[in-house]
């Protein structure tokens, strides 16, 4: 079953453009909306600020979206990682991973983290009625003096660190078990095609989720020392994606859309939402029973939604669309820079006497628009785009605002 080459119509470059990159972009854009929603929670969760307009509806959205967006991202990162590894070789693969992941991670220490911290300072001051912009920015950059202490705290850069760690561990594991590659192919093929696939994959997920400290998957932003259960959850999805690229036809099985899969997802979502209040109350007399039912249902929800997300994009985005390709290209930049913009906007609108849905839409649209504009102006055709995406591309805005030809160019054209 070994298939290091890419089969036409499944793992080919054109198919990748049609739906796999679009799926990954969706997971990242969903992360922007996820973070934009946190200030509208009905209870204060330690976020930068709590808005005057809140809703329990967002608690449901956050619980469901948190379950599968990063899992989908890591699965596709593994798939594309294996693809790049066998196309370019080990040396080129390592070099590109270090550049595309390591450089943004290091630069983020010195630019993104201080801006996010300044947003937290603004939010705290705002809730005390003592808002000040420039002192917050100054104190945000002053926090650099504490590095590496609290390196990840109050930021989202942990996902880059874990991607580097998981990639390295995968290469070490690959070297150790390379002789059993054919056996691994058969196992993955049999498991994904099994009628018990959901139960088989959800069981170890549930055991790992049971070790988390919060609802769902913990955010490992406290230490450089990897959080074991989180590393295994996302590392497992990464390795599964790595192995699926050896048999790309299994993507159809993973993303199979069926009534049974939809019912499993709906039932697990319902149980998770029903048990969330009990899950957040360790003093409840039935907490232990509710906890394990909750994490089991959460694991089923996670697995089903990862597969259904891939299946939906496989069904509806197989044909090439220019705007989808553009958003996919920009999504990495968008996710990298979004958090300080989101937090600053959350603080700015927190006291506005408007419905939460209007403010959430405003924050999301401004953030995404800002990210797309800066991507087109400063990233897509520059050395930054070369680092993030592996190549420079023509700017999208150039199609709408074409450069005027100079006099010499006109003369040369006319002969």
PDB file of C-alpha atoms in Angstrom, residues 130-252:
ATOM      1  CA  UNK A 130      -8.408  53.922  33.831  1.00  0.00           C
ATOM      2  CA  UNK A 131      -7.631  53.387  30.139  1.00  0.00           C
ATOM      3  CA  UNK A 132      -4.351  54.663  28.654  1.00  0.00           C
ATOM      4  CA  UNK A 133      -3.042  53.664  25.231  1.00  0.00           C
ATOM      5  CA  UNK A 134       0.629  54.567  24.994  1.00  0.00           C
ATOM      6  CA  UNK A 135       1.593  53.487  28.536  1.00  0.00           C
ATOM      7  CA  UNK A 136       0.055  50.088  27.750  1.00  0.00           C
ATOM      8  CA  UNK A 137       2.074  49.770  24.541  1.00  0.00           C
ATOM      9  CA  UNK A 138       5.231  50.815  26.384  1.00  0.00           C
ATOM     10  CA  UNK A 139       4.632  48.280  29.153  1.00  0.00           C
ATOM     11  CA  UNK A 140       3.864  45.618  26.553  1.00  0.00           C
ATOM     12  CA  UNK A 141       7.302  45.968  24.992  1.00  0.00           C
ATOM     13  CA  UNK A 142       8.857  46.231  28.447  1.00  0.00           C
ATOM     14  CA  UNK A 143       7.611  42.663  29.033  1.00  0.00           C
ATOM     15  CA  UNK A 144      10.362  41.482  26.657  1.00  0.00           C
ATOM     16  CA  UNK A 145      12.799  41.900  29.527  1.00  0.00           C
ATOM     17  CA  UNK A 146      11.237  38.854  31.228  1.00  0.00           C
ATOM     18  CA  UNK A 147      11.827  36.433  28.335  1.00  0.00           C
ATOM     19  CA  UNK A 148      11.947  33.453  28.276  1.00  0.00           C
ATOM     20  CA  UNK A 149       9.730  33.610  31.372  1.00  0.00           C
ATOM     21  CA  UNK A 150       6.052  33.555  30.375  1.00  0.00           C
ATOM     22  CA  UNK A 151       7.142  33.114  26.762  1.00  0.00           C
ATOM     23  CA  UNK A 152       3.777  31.887  25.511  1.00  0.00           C
ATOM     24  CA  UNK A 153       1.474  33.455  28.103  1.00  0.00           C
ATOM     25  CA  UNK A 154      -1.283  35.638  26.614  1.00  0.00           C
ATOM     26  CA  UNK A 155      -0.362  34.788  23.045  1.00  0.00           C
ATOM     27  CA  UNK A 156      -1.030  32.178  20.384  1.00  0.00           C
ATOM     28  CA  UNK A 157       2.539  31.408  19.319  1.00  0.00           C
ATOM     29  CA  UNK A 158       2.480  28.078  21.119  1.00  0.00           C
ATOM     30  CA  UNK A 159       1.088  26.427  17.972  1.00  0.00           C
ATOM     31  CA  UNK A 160       4.328  27.209  16.087  1.00  0.00           C
ATOM     32  CA  UNK A 161       6.436  25.745  18.876  1.00  0.00           C
ATOM     33  CA  UNK A 162       4.366  22.577  19.015  1.00  0.00           C
ATOM     34  CA  UNK A 163       4.461  22.274  15.229  1.00  0.00           C
ATOM     35  CA  UNK A 164       8.265  22.373  15.356  1.00  0.00           C
ATOM     36  CA  UNK A 165       8.440  19.856  18.210  1.00  0.00           C
ATOM     37  CA  UNK A 166       5.935  17.466  16.608  1.00  0.00           C
ATOM     38  CA  UNK A 167       7.696  17.673  13.239  1.00  0.00           C
ATOM     39  CA  UNK A 168      11.027  16.835  14.847  1.00  0.00           C
ATOM     40  CA  UNK A 169       9.586  13.932  16.838  1.00  0.00           C
ATOM     41  CA  UNK A 170       7.850  12.595  13.719  1.00  0.00           C
ATOM     42  CA  UNK A 171      11.140  12.514  11.815  1.00  0.00           C
ATOM     43  CA  UNK A 172      12.832  10.696  14.707  1.00  0.00           C
ATOM     44  CA  UNK A 173       9.939   8.215  14.892  1.00  0.00           C
ATOM     45  CA  UNK A 174      10.041   7.718  11.136  1.00  0.00           C
ATOM     46  CA  UNK A 175      13.731   6.846  11.241  1.00  0.00           C
ATOM     47  CA  UNK A 176      13.114   4.305  13.992  1.00  0.00           C
ATOM     48  CA  UNK A 177      10.130   2.508  12.455  1.00  0.00           C
ATOM     49  CA  UNK A 178      10.847   2.916   8.744  1.00  0.00           C
ATOM     50  CA  UNK A 179      11.109  -0.849   8.258  1.00  0.00           C
ATOM     51  CA  UNK A 180       7.497  -1.219   9.450  1.00  0.00           C
ATOM     52  CA  UNK A 181       6.101   1.416   7.067  1.00  0.00           C
ATOM     53  CA  UNK A 182       4.113  -1.128   5.059  1.00  0.00           C
ATOM     54  CA  UNK A 183       2.550  -2.485   8.248  1.00  0.00           C
ATOM     55  CA  UNK A 184       1.634   1.054   9.344  1.00  0.00           C
ATOM     56  CA  UNK A 185       0.000   1.620   5.951  1.00  0.00           C
ATOM     57  CA  UNK A 186      -2.141  -1.498   6.347  1.00  0.00           C
ATOM     58  CA  UNK A 187      -3.156  -0.559   9.899  1.00  0.00           C
ATOM     59  CA  UNK A 188      -4.169   2.982   8.948  1.00  0.00           C
ATOM     60  CA  UNK A 189      -6.042   1.712   5.893  1.00  0.00           C
ATOM     61  CA  UNK A 190      -7.956  -0.881   7.918  1.00  0.00           C
ATOM     62  CA  UNK A 191      -8.767   1.509  10.759  1.00  0.00           C
ATOM     63  CA  UNK A 192     -10.066   4.319   8.555  1.00  0.00           C
ATOM     64  CA  UNK A 193     -12.201   1.904   6.535  1.00  0.00           C
ATOM     65  CA  UNK A 194     -13.580   0.135   9.607  1.00  0.00           C
ATOM     66  CA  UNK A 195     -17.208   0.621  10.584  1.00  0.00           C
ATOM     67  CA  UNK A 196     -15.860   1.180  14.111  1.00  0.00           C
ATOM     68  CA  UNK A 197     -13.438   3.917  13.051  1.00  0.00           C
ATOM     69  CA  UNK A 198     -15.059   6.617  15.181  1.00  0.00           C
ATOM     70  CA  UNK A 199     -14.947   4.507  18.344  1.00  0.00           C
ATOM     71  CA  UNK A 200     -11.393   3.309  17.632  1.00  0.00           C
ATOM     72  CA  UNK A 201      -9.970   6.804  17.171  1.00  0.00           C
ATOM     73  CA  UNK A 202     -12.147   8.475  19.817  1.00  0.00           C
ATOM     74  CA  UNK A 203     -11.114   6.083  22.615  1.00  0.00           C
ATOM     75  CA  UNK A 204      -7.468   7.211  22.976  1.00  0.00           C
ATOM     76  CA  UNK A 205      -8.610  10.807  22.439  1.00  0.00           C
ATOM     77  CA  UNK A 206     -11.038  10.494  25.352  1.00  0.00           C
ATOM     78  CA  UNK A 207      -8.311   9.096  27.621  1.00  0.00           C
ATOM     79  CA  UNK A 208      -6.052  12.046  26.776  1.00  0.00           C
ATOM     80  CA  UNK A 209      -8.863  14.590  27.145  1.00  0.00           C
ATOM     81  CA  UNK A 210      -9.530  13.180  30.589  1.00  0.00           C
ATOM     82  CA  UNK A 211      -6.067  14.422  31.628  1.00  0.00           C
ATOM     83  CA  UNK A 212      -6.755  18.025  30.595  1.00  0.00           C
ATOM     84  CA  UNK A 213      -7.246  20.755  33.179  1.00  0.00           C
ATOM     85  CA  UNK A 214      -9.998  22.628  31.336  1.00  0.00           C
ATOM     86  CA  UNK A 215     -12.897  21.820  29.029  1.00  0.00           C
ATOM     87  CA  UNK A 216     -11.706  20.347  25.756  1.00  0.00           C
ATOM     88  CA  UNK A 217      -8.025  20.590  24.854  1.00  0.00           C
ATOM     89  CA  UNK A 218      -5.846  22.740  27.117  1.00  0.00           C
ATOM     90  CA  UNK A 219      -4.028  25.728  25.656  1.00  0.00           C
ATOM     91  CA  UNK A 220      -0.351  24.903  26.348  1.00  0.00           C
ATOM     92  CA  UNK A 221       0.863  28.477  26.804  1.00  0.00           C
ATOM     93  CA  UNK A 222       2.564  28.207  30.191  1.00  0.00           C
ATOM     94  CA  UNK A 223       5.919  26.584  29.552  1.00  0.00           C
ATOM     95  CA  UNK A 224       8.522  25.547  26.984  1.00  0.00           C
ATOM     96  CA  UNK A 225       8.223  22.060  28.430  1.00  0.00           C
ATOM     97  CA  UNK A 226       5.591  20.350  26.243  1.00  0.00           C
ATOM     98  CA  UNK A 227       2.204  19.589  27.766  1.00  0.00           C
ATOM     99  CA  UNK A 228       2.079  15.781  27.440  1.00  0.00           C
ATOM    100  CA  UNK A 229      -1.628  15.177  26.657  1.00  0.00           C
ATOM    101  CA  UNK A 230      -1.796  18.145  24.252  1.00  0.00           C
ATOM    102  CA  UNK A 231       1.379  16.993  22.503  1.00  0.00           C
ATOM    103  CA  UNK A 232      -0.095  13.515  22.051  1.00  0.00           C
ATOM    104  CA  UNK A 233      -3.453  14.796  20.783  1.00  0.00           C
ATOM    105  CA  UNK A 234      -2.061  17.153  18.156  1.00  0.00           C
ATOM    106  CA  UNK A 235       0.933  14.932  17.467  1.00  0.00           C
ATOM    107  CA  UNK A 236      -1.445  12.056  16.808  1.00  0.00           C
ATOM    108  CA  UNK A 237      -3.402  14.070  14.253  1.00  0.00           C
ATOM    109  CA  UNK A 238      -0.140  15.224  12.637  1.00  0.00           C
ATOM    110  CA  UNK A 239       1.154  11.641  12.345  1.00  0.00           C
ATOM    111  CA  UNK A 240      -2.181  10.462  10.960  1.00  0.00           C
ATOM    112  CA  UNK A 241      -2.001  13.155   8.275  1.00  0.00           C
ATOM    113  CA  UNK A 242       1.611  12.143   7.558  1.00  0.00           C
ATOM    114  CA  UNK A 243       0.551   8.506   7.058  1.00  0.00           C
ATOM    115  CA  UNK A 244      -2.548   9.378   5.027  1.00  0.00           C
ATOM    116  CA  UNK A 245      -0.371  11.125   2.430  1.00  0.00           C
ATOM    117  CA  UNK A 246       1.199   7.710   1.777  1.00  0.00           C
ATOM    118  CA  UNK A 247      -2.286   6.560   0.722  1.00  0.00           C
ATOM    119  CA  UNK A 248      -4.069   9.725  -0.424  1.00  0.00           C
ATOM    120  CA  UNK A 249      -7.184   7.804  -1.406  1.00  0.00           C
ATOM    121  CA  UNK A 250      -7.878   7.514   2.338  1.00  0.00           C
ATOM    122  CA  UNK A 251      -8.755  11.215   2.406  1.00  0.00           C
ATOM    123  CA  UNK A 252     -12.061  10.253   0.805  1.00  0.00           C
TER     124      UNK A 252
END
